[in-house]
CSV table of C-alpha atoms and ligand atoms in Angstrom, one decimal:
chain,number,residue,atom,x,y,z
O,1456,MET,CA,16.6,56.4,-92.4
O,1457,SER,CA,19.0,56.5,-89.5
O,1458,THR,CA,17.8,57.9,-86.1
O,1459,ILE,CA,20.1,60.1,-84.2
O,1460,ALA,CA,19.6,60.7,-80.4
O,1461,VAL,CA,21.2,63.0,-77.9
O,1462,VAL,CA,21.9,62.2,-74.3
O,1463,PRO,CA,22.4,65.7,-72.7
O,1464,GLY,CA,23.5,66.5,-69.1
O,1465,SER,CA,25.9,68.2,-66.9
O,1466,PHE,CA,27.9,65.0,-66.3
O,1467,ASP,CA,29.8,66.7,-63.5
O,1468,PRO,CA,31.2,64.0,-63.3
O,1469,VAL,CA,29.8,61.1,-65.4
O,1470,THR,CA,28.5,58.3,-63.1
O,1471,LEU,CA,27.9,54.6,-63.6
O,1472,GLY,CA,24.2,55.5,-63.9
O,1473,HIS,CA,24.9,57.8,-66.8
O,1474,LEU,CA,27.2,55.3,-68.5
O,1475,ASP,CA,24.5,52.6,-68.2
O,1476,VAL,CA,21.9,54.9,-69.9
O,1477,ILE,CA,24.5,55.8,-72.6
O,1478,GLU,CA,25.3,52.2,-73.4
O,1479,ARG,CA,21.6,51.2,-73.6
O,1480,ALA,CA,20.7,54.2,-75.7
O,1481,ALA,CA,23.6,53.5,-78.1
O,1482,ARG,CA,22.1,50.0,-78.7
O,1483,ILE,CA,18.7,51.5,-79.6
O,1484,PHE,CA,19.7,54.4,-81.9
O,1485,ASP,CA,21.8,54.4,-85.0
O,1486,ARG,CA,24.0,57.3,-83.7
O,1487,LEU,CA,24.2,58.8,-80.2
O,1488,HIS,CA,25.6,62.2,-79.2
O,1489,VAL,CA,26.5,62.5,-75.5
O,1490,LEU,CA,26.3,66.3,-75.0
O,1491,VAL,CA,27.9,68.0,-72.0
O,1492,VAL,CA,25.8,71.1,-71.4
O,1493,HIS,CA,26.8,73.9,-69.0
O,1494,ASN,CA,23.8,74.2,-66.5
O,1495,PRO,CA,23.9,77.7,-65.1
O,1496,ASP,CA,21.7,76.6,-62.2
O,1497,LYS,CA,24.5,74.3,-60.8
O,1498,SER,CA,28.0,75.3,-59.6
O,1499,ALA,CA,30.5,73.0,-61.4
O,1500,LEU,CA,33.3,70.9,-60.1
O,1501,LEU,CA,35.0,70.0,-63.4
O,1502,PRO,CA,35.6,72.2,-66.5
O,1503,VAL,CA,33.4,71.1,-69.4
O,1504,ALA,CA,36.4,69.9,-71.5
O,1505,GLN,CA,37.4,67.6,-68.6
O,1506,ARG,CA,33.9,66.2,-68.4
O,1507,VAL,CA,34.0,65.4,-72.1
O,1508,SER,CA,37.4,63.8,-71.8
O,1509,LEU,CA,36.3,61.6,-68.8
O,1510,ILE,CA,33.1,60.4,-70.7
O,1511,GLU,CA,35.2,59.6,-73.8
O,1512,GLN,CA,37.7,57.6,-71.7
O,1513,ALA,CA,34.9,55.8,-69.7
O,1514,ILE,CA,33.2,54.8,-73.0
O,1515,ALA,CA,36.4,53.6,-74.5
O,1516,ALA,CA,37.3,51.5,-71.5
O,1517,ALA,CA,33.8,50.0,-71.5
O,1518,GLY,CA,34.2,49.2,-75.2
O,1519,PHE,CA,30.8,50.3,-76.7
O,1520,GLY,CA,31.7,53.6,-78.4
O,1521,GLU,CA,31.5,52.8,-82.2
O,1522,ASN,CA,28.3,54.9,-82.8
O,1523,ILE,CA,28.9,57.5,-80.1
O,1524,THR,CA,30.1,61.2,-80.3
O,1525,VAL,CA,30.9,63.0,-77.1
O,1526,THR,CA,30.9,66.8,-77.3
O,1527,SER,CA,29.8,70.0,-75.5
O,1528,TRP,CA,27.3,72.8,-76.2
O,1529,SER,CA,27.1,76.2,-74.6
O,1530,VAL,CA,25.6,78.5,-77.2
O,1531,GLY,CA,21.8,78.3,-77.0
O,1532,LEU,CA,19.0,75.8,-76.8
O,1533,LEU,CA,19.6,72.1,-76.6
O,1534,VAL,CA,17.1,71.7,-79.4
O,1535,ASP,CA,19.3,73.9,-81.6
O,1536,TYR,CA,22.1,71.4,-81.2
O,1537,CYS,CA,19.6,68.6,-82.0
O,1538,THR,CA,18.5,70.4,-85.2
O,1539,ASP,CA,22.1,71.1,-86.2
O,1540,VAL,CA,23.1,67.5,-86.0
O,1541,GLY,CA,19.8,66.0,-87.3
O,1542,ALA,CA,18.8,64.4,-84.0
O,1543,SER,CA,15.1,63.8,-83.5
O,1544,VAL,CA,15.3,62.3,-80.0
O,1545,ILE,CA,16.6,63.3,-76.6
O,1546,VAL,CA,17.2,60.5,-74.1
O,1547,LYS,CA,17.1,61.2,-70.3
O,1548,GLY,CA,17.6,58.8,-67.4
O,1549,VAL,CA,14.9,59.2,-64.8
O,1550,ARG,CA,15.6,57.7,-61.4
O,1551,SER,CA,12.5,58.8,-59.5
O,1552,GLN,CA,9.3,60.8,-59.6
O,1553,VAL,CA,11.4,63.8,-58.7
O,1554,ASP,CA,13.4,63.4,-61.9
O,1555,VAL,CA,10.2,62.9,-63.9
O,1556,ALA,CA,8.7,66.1,-62.5
O,1557,TYR,CA,12.0,68.0,-63.3
O,1558,GLU,CA,12.3,66.6,-66.8
O,1559,THR,CA,8.6,66.7,-68.0
O,1560,PRO,CA,8.3,70.5,-68.6
O,1561,MET,CA,11.7,70.5,-70.5
O,1562,ALA,CA,10.5,67.5,-72.6
O,1563,ILE,CA,7.2,69.3,-73.5
O,1564,VAL,CA,9.0,72.6,-74.3
O,1565,ASN,CA,11.6,70.8,-76.4
O,1566,ARG,CA,8.9,69.1,-78.4
O,1567,GLY,CA,7.1,72.4,-78.8
O,1568,LEU,CA,10.2,74.3,-79.8
O,1569,ALA,CA,11.5,71.9,-82.4
O,1570,GLY,CA,9.5,68.7,-82.6
O,1571,VAL,CA,12.3,66.8,-80.8
O,1572,GLU,CA,10.8,63.9,-78.7
O,1573,THR,CA,12.2,63.0,-75.3
O,1574,ILE,CA,12.4,59.4,-74.2
O,1575,PHE,CA,12.8,58.6,-70.5
O,1576,MET,CA,14.9,55.6,-69.6
O,1577,LEU,CA,14.7,53.9,-66.3
O,1578,PRO,CA,18.0,53.2,-64.5
O,1579,ASP,CA,19.5,49.9,-63.7
O,1580,PRO,CA,18.3,49.5,-60.1
O,1581,ALA,CA,22.0,49.0,-59.1
O,1582,HIS,CA,22.5,52.7,-60.0
O,1583,ALA,CA,19.2,54.2,-59.1
O,1584,HIS,CA,20.5,56.0,-56.1
O,1585,VAL,CA,23.7,57.4,-57.8
O,1586,SER,CA,23.9,61.1,-58.7
O,1587,SER,CA,26.8,63.4,-59.7
O,1588,SER,CA,26.0,65.7,-56.7
O,1589,LEU,CA,26.4,62.7,-54.3
O,1590,VAL,CA,29.7,61.8,-56.0
O,1591,ARG,CA,30.9,65.3,-55.7
O,1592,GLN,CA,30.0,65.4,-52.0
O,1593,VAL,CA,31.6,62.0,-51.2
O,1594,ALA,CA,34.8,63.0,-53.1
O,1595,SER,CA,35.1,66.4,-51.5
O,1596,LEU,CA,35.0,64.8,-48.1
O,1597,GLY,CA,37.6,62.2,-48.9
O,1598,GLY,CA,35.3,59.2,-49.4
O,1599,ASP,CA,35.6,56.3,-51.9
O,1600,VAL,CA,33.6,57.0,-55.0
O,1601,THR,CA,34.7,53.8,-56.8
O,1602,PRO,CA,31.2,52.2,-56.5
O,1603,TYR,CA,29.5,55.1,-58.2
O,1604,VAL,CA,31.7,56.2,-61.1
O,1605,PRO,CA,33.7,54.7,-64.0
O,1606,LYS,CA,37.3,53.8,-62.9
O,1607,VAL,CA,38.8,56.6,-64.9
O,1608,VAL,CA,36.6,59.1,-63.0
O,1609,ALA,CA,37.4,57.6,-59.6
O,1610,ASP,CA,41.2,57.7,-60.4
O,1611,PHE,CA,40.8,61.3,-61.5
O,1612,LEU,CA,38.9,62.5,-58.4
O,1613,GLN,CA,41.0,60.5,-56.0
O,1614,LYS,CA,44.4,61.3,-57.4
O,1615,PRO,CA,46.7,62.6,-54.7
V,811,PNS,O1,22.4,66.9,-65.9
V,811,PNS,P1,21.4,68.0,-65.8
V,811,PNS,O2,22.1,69.2,-65.1
V,811,PNS,O3,20.1,67.7,-65.2
V,811,PNS,O4,21.1,68.5,-67.3
V,811,PNS,C1,20.1,69.5,-67.6
V,811,PNS,C2,20.3,70.0,-69.0
V,811,PNS,C3,21.7,70.7,-69.1
V,811,PNS,C4,20.2,68.9,-70.0
V,811,PNS,C5,19.2,71.1,-69.2
V,811,PNS,O5,19.4,72.1,-68.3
V,811,PNS,C6,19.2,71.7,-70.6
V,811,PNS,O6,18.7,71.0,-71.5
V,811,PNS,N1,19.9,72.8,-70.8
V,811,PNS,C7,20.0,73.4,-72.2
V,811,PNS,C8,19.4,74.8,-72.3
V,811,PNS,C9,18.0,74.6,-72.9
V,811,PNS,O7,17.8,74.1,-74.0
V,811,PNS,N2,17.0,75.0,-72.1
V,811,PNS,C10,15.6,74.8,-72.5
V,811,PNS,C11,15.1,73.4,-72.1
V,811,PNS,S1,13.5,73.4,-71.9
């Protein structure tokens, strides 16, 4: 039986840290859905459709997308999406104890709601300090985000 996993997130924008987790998860699971979820707790830089497009382009450029679907979700619980597509696992990158503390209640609730397990994946140390909020701040102040995001994202954020 094939195992389907979901990597959910705001991805506003996708970073090299996200891309690393997506690539490694795609090697472990038969099929991977990268799901852009609108997080009402955060004010967004990019429209959801733009975030989906940038993830698709970054994956295509990196060349590992055969078993990956990139899409968005805005109508209900994350686990409802998982149930709809037959996914039994959620994959989350955790960079620190702060991330673990943030993710743990959601993981327990998601398992309770629908029996969907969450797997925490540690980052490549090269990307452990990178976050979308840091990228948004550096970009908004005119700094170079090239070290933190896929080239397609850097080009998009830094276009004149
Ligand atoms: O990248 P983020 O902002 O940390 O991602 C958080 C996200 C969007 C994955 C999380 O807020 C989420 O799962 N939202 C979906 C709504 C939902 O199912 N809430 C209940 C989870 S306990």
